[in-house]
mmCIF file of C-alpha atoms in Angstrom:
data_model
loop_
_atom_site.group_PDB
_atom_site.id
_atom_site.type_symbol
_atom_site.label_atom_id
_atom_site.label_comp_id
_atom_site.label_asym_id
_atom_site.label_seq_id
_atom_site.Cartn_x
_atom_site.Cartn_y
_atom_site.Cartn_z
ATOM 1 C CA MET A 8 52.542 54.158 206.278
ATOM 2 C CA PHE A 9 53.601 55.770 202.857
ATOM 3 C CA THR A 10 53.386 53.455 199.825
ATOM 4 C CA ARG A 11 54.970 55.746 197.266
ATOM 5 C CA ILE A 12 55.410 59.436 196.148
ATOM 6 C CA ASP A 13 51.952 59.838 194.467
ATOM 7 C CA HIS A 14 52.743 63.409 193.021
ATOM 8 C CA VAL A 15 54.693 66.678 193.382
ATOM 9 C CA GLY A 16 52.157 69.707 193.313
ATOM 10 C CA ILE A 17 53.569 72.711 191.495
ATOM 11 C CA ALA A 18 52.004 76.114 191.686
ATOM 12 C CA VAL A 19 51.981 77.811 188.269
ATOM 13 C CA ARG A 20 50.497 81.110 186.990
ATOM 14 C CA ASP A 21 49.413 79.701 183.511
ATOM 15 C CA LEU A 22 48.281 76.218 183.428
ATOM 16 C CA GLU A 23 48.045 75.794 179.713
ATOM 17 C CA ALA A 24 51.483 77.069 179.158
ATOM 18 C CA SER A 25 52.918 74.933 181.855
ATOM 19 C CA VAL A 26 51.153 71.828 180.536
ATOM 20 C CA GLU A 27 52.584 72.466 177.216
ATOM 21 C CA PHE A 28 56.079 72.959 178.698
ATOM 22 C CA TYR A 29 55.697 69.669 180.756
ATOM 23 C CA THR A 30 54.485 67.507 177.889
ATOM 24 C CA THR A 31 56.841 68.997 175.300
ATOM 25 C CA THR A 32 60.043 69.136 177.446
ATOM 26 C CA PHE A 33 59.756 66.154 179.527
ATOM 27 C CA GLY A 34 57.470 63.966 177.430
ATOM 28 C CA LEU A 35 54.784 63.629 180.266
ATOM 29 C CA THR A 36 51.167 62.676 179.413
ATOM 30 C CA VAL A 37 48.099 64.314 180.698
ATOM 31 C CA ALA A 38 46.183 62.047 182.900
ATOM 32 C CA GLY A 39 43.207 64.388 183.759
ATOM 33 C CA ARG A 40 42.133 67.992 184.230
ATOM 34 C CA GLU A 41 39.670 69.326 186.617
ATOM 35 C CA THR A 42 38.628 72.603 188.507
ATOM 36 C CA ASN A 43 38.304 72.133 192.160
ATOM 37 C CA ASP A 44 36.361 75.144 193.364
ATOM 38 C CA ALA A 45 36.604 73.895 197.167
ATOM 39 C CA GLN A 46 40.381 74.199 196.892
ATOM 40 C CA GLY A 47 40.410 77.149 194.479
ATOM 41 C CA VAL A 48 42.404 75.562 191.692
ATOM 42 C CA ARG A 49 42.341 74.614 188.086
ATOM 43 C CA GLU A 50 44.694 71.644 187.813
ATOM 44 C CA ALA A 51 46.262 69.099 185.343
ATOM 45 C CA MET A 52 47.632 65.692 186.664
ATOM 46 C CA LEU A 53 50.642 64.608 184.222
ATOM 47 C CA TYR A 54 51.416 60.976 184.342
ATOM 48 C CA VAL A 55 55.309 60.443 184.933
ATOM 49 C CA GLY A 56 56.501 57.527 182.686
ATOM 50 C CA ALA A 57 55.083 55.617 179.796
ATOM 51 C CA VAL A 58 51.380 55.139 180.178
ATOM 52 C CA PRO A 59 50.834 51.542 181.152
ATOM 53 C CA SER A 60 48.341 49.354 178.935
ATOM 54 C CA GLY A 61 46.096 48.898 181.999
ATOM 55 C CA GLY A 62 45.531 52.650 182.395
ATOM 56 C CA PHE A 63 47.031 55.505 184.472
ATOM 57 C CA ALA A 64 46.586 53.864 187.889
ATOM 58 C CA ALA A 65 48.151 50.652 186.909
ATOM 59 C CA GLY A 66 51.768 51.944 186.565
ATOM 60 C CA ALA A 67 53.409 51.388 189.907
ATOM 61 C CA PRO A 68 52.780 49.453 192.924
ATOM 62 C CA GLY A 69 50.000 51.174 194.714
ATOM 63 C CA GLY A 70 49.292 53.526 191.715
ATOM 64 C CA ALA A 71 51.066 55.783 189.319
ATOM 65 C CA SER A 72 53.295 58.847 189.902
ATOM 66 C CA TYR A 73 52.187 62.249 188.764
ATOM 67 C CA VAL A 74 53.276 65.998 188.481
ATOM 68 C CA GLN A 75 50.235 68.100 189.514
ATOM 69 C CA LEU A 76 50.094 71.666 188.094
ATOM 70 C CA LEU A 77 48.008 74.088 190.064
ATOM 71 C CA GLU A 78 46.692 77.398 188.841
ATOM 72 C CA PRO A 79 44.746 79.540 191.379
ATOM 73 C CA LEU A 80 41.120 80.484 190.537
ATOM 74 C CA ALA A 81 41.719 83.749 192.537
ATOM 75 C CA ASP A 82 44.615 85.629 194.192
ATOM 76 C CA ASP A 83 43.063 84.889 197.719
ATOM 77 C CA THR A 84 43.129 81.061 197.382
ATOM 78 C CA PRO A 85 45.978 78.971 198.969
ATOM 79 C CA VAL A 86 47.658 78.615 195.779
ATOM 80 C CA GLY A 87 47.193 82.158 194.887
ATOM 81 C CA LYS A 88 48.642 83.329 198.141
ATOM 82 C CA PHE A 89 51.570 80.883 197.629
ATOM 83 C CA LEU A 90 52.317 82.404 194.155
ATOM 84 C CA ALA A 91 52.087 85.914 195.585
ATOM 85 C CA THR A 92 54.697 85.265 198.417
ATOM 86 C CA ARG A 93 56.897 82.484 196.898
ATOM 87 C CA GLY A 94 56.328 82.504 193.078
ATOM 88 C CA GLU A 95 55.921 79.550 190.876
ATOM 89 C CA GLY A 96 57.452 76.247 192.188
ATOM 90 C CA VAL A 97 56.854 73.260 194.489
ATOM 91 C CA HIS A 98 53.701 73.677 196.561
ATOM 92 C CA HIS A 99 53.603 70.262 198.156
ATOM 93 C CA VAL A 100 54.439 66.638 198.067
ATOM 94 C CA GLY A 101 51.663 63.921 197.978
ATOM 95 C CA TYR A 102 52.309 60.454 199.385
ATOM 96 C CA GLY A 103 50.235 57.343 198.696
ATOM 97 C CA VAL A 104 48.740 55.604 201.523
ATOM 98 C CA ASP A 105 46.423 52.653 201.699
ATOM 99 C CA ASP A 106 43.797 54.294 204.058
ATOM 100 C CA VAL A 107 43.822 57.963 204.342
ATOM 101 C CA ALA A 108 41.457 58.051 207.263
ATOM 102 C CA GLN A 109 43.513 55.623 209.187
ATOM 103 C CA ALA A 110 46.712 57.434 208.335
ATOM 104 C CA LEU A 111 45.179 60.709 209.713
ATOM 105 C CA ALA A 112 44.215 59.002 212.906
ATOM 106 C CA GLU A 113 47.488 57.538 213.507
ATOM 107 C CA LEU A 114 49.321 60.707 212.601
ATOM 108 C CA GLY A 115 47.074 62.778 214.847
ATOM 109 C CA GLU A 116 47.793 60.410 217.774
ATOM 110 C CA GLN A 117 51.507 61.034 217.231
ATOM 111 C CA GLY A 118 50.915 64.806 217.537
ATOM 112 C CA ILE A 119 51.180 65.634 213.875
ATOM 113 C CA ARG A 120 49.200 68.807 213.232
ATOM 114 C CA LEU A 121 46.421 68.196 210.572
ATOM 115 C CA VAL A 122 45.091 70.606 208.151
ATOM 116 C CA ASP A 123 42.300 68.165 207.411
ATOM 117 C CA GLU A 124 40.535 66.233 210.274
ATOM 118 C CA ARG A 125 38.885 63.819 207.478
ATOM 119 C CA PRO A 126 39.436 62.849 203.968
ATOM 120 C CA ARG A 127 38.194 65.052 201.148
ATOM 121 C CA HIS A 128 37.842 64.827 197.326
ATOM 122 C CA GLY A 129 41.087 64.924 195.394
ATOM 123 C CA SER A 130 42.389 64.643 191.901
ATOM 124 C CA LEU A 131 41.301 61.752 189.769
ATOM 125 C CA GLY A 132 38.858 60.439 192.402
ATOM 126 C CA ALA A 133 41.270 60.196 195.117
ATOM 127 C CA SER A 134 40.629 60.735 198.760
ATOM 128 C CA ILE A 135 43.081 63.326 200.272
ATOM 129 C CA ALA A 136 44.100 64.971 203.417
ATOM 130 C CA PHE A 137 46.857 67.465 204.270
ATOM 131 C CA LEU A 138 49.238 67.765 207.207
ATOM 132 C CA HIS A 139 50.505 71.055 208.268
ATOM 133 C CA PRO A 140 53.959 72.022 207.284
ATOM 134 C CA LYS A 141 54.989 73.117 210.780
ATOM 135 C CA SER A 142 54.785 69.572 211.716
ATOM 136 C CA VAL A 143 56.448 67.976 208.772
ATOM 137 C CA GLY A 144 59.736 69.880 208.550
ATOM 138 C CA GLY A 145 58.273 72.867 206.596
ATOM 139 C CA VAL A 146 56.790 70.671 203.734
ATOM 140 C CA LEU A 147 52.993 70.905 203.106
ATOM 141 C CA THR A 148 52.293 67.118 202.943
ATOM 142 C CA GLU A 149 49.382 65.457 201.132
ATOM 143 C CA LEU A 150 48.076 61.913 201.961
ATOM 144 C CA VAL A 151 46.614 60.339 198.988
ATOM 145 C CA GLN A 152 44.363 57.143 198.730
ATOM 146 C CA ALA A 153 44.110 56.419 195.053
ATOM 147 C CA ALA A 154 40.522 55.727 193.760
ATOM 148 C CA ARG A 155 39.743 52.175 193.378
ATOM 149 C CA GLY A 156 39.925 50.869 190.024
#
């Protein structure tokens, strides 16, 4: 079902300072930035590895790999609450799938608890959905169907 690790989501207090740290320290490249009001975050997707000549999504089989930095828009958002209780750090892991709706249906049939019943808008035009951490060994898990090219 999983085609790759799409990204690791990291909760941060200061998006700009964190982008500067990751680009300067690790040599990552900003693939995109956006504000997602529905999820209550400002975010930056940072490409892991050299940017391929064919563009960001051309990197690995099934798509590129990223670090996603997430700054909450408010304290009462999911990432804001995460920061208040756990501090900065890994928030979730995103796995690539070929068809997020199909993956949700299959996982639901297996008894996996779903946060999302259907796909929604994600970073860089992807379709995404989350699985509840209580069904996945304590890890908030995101399914990511990359935008078609």
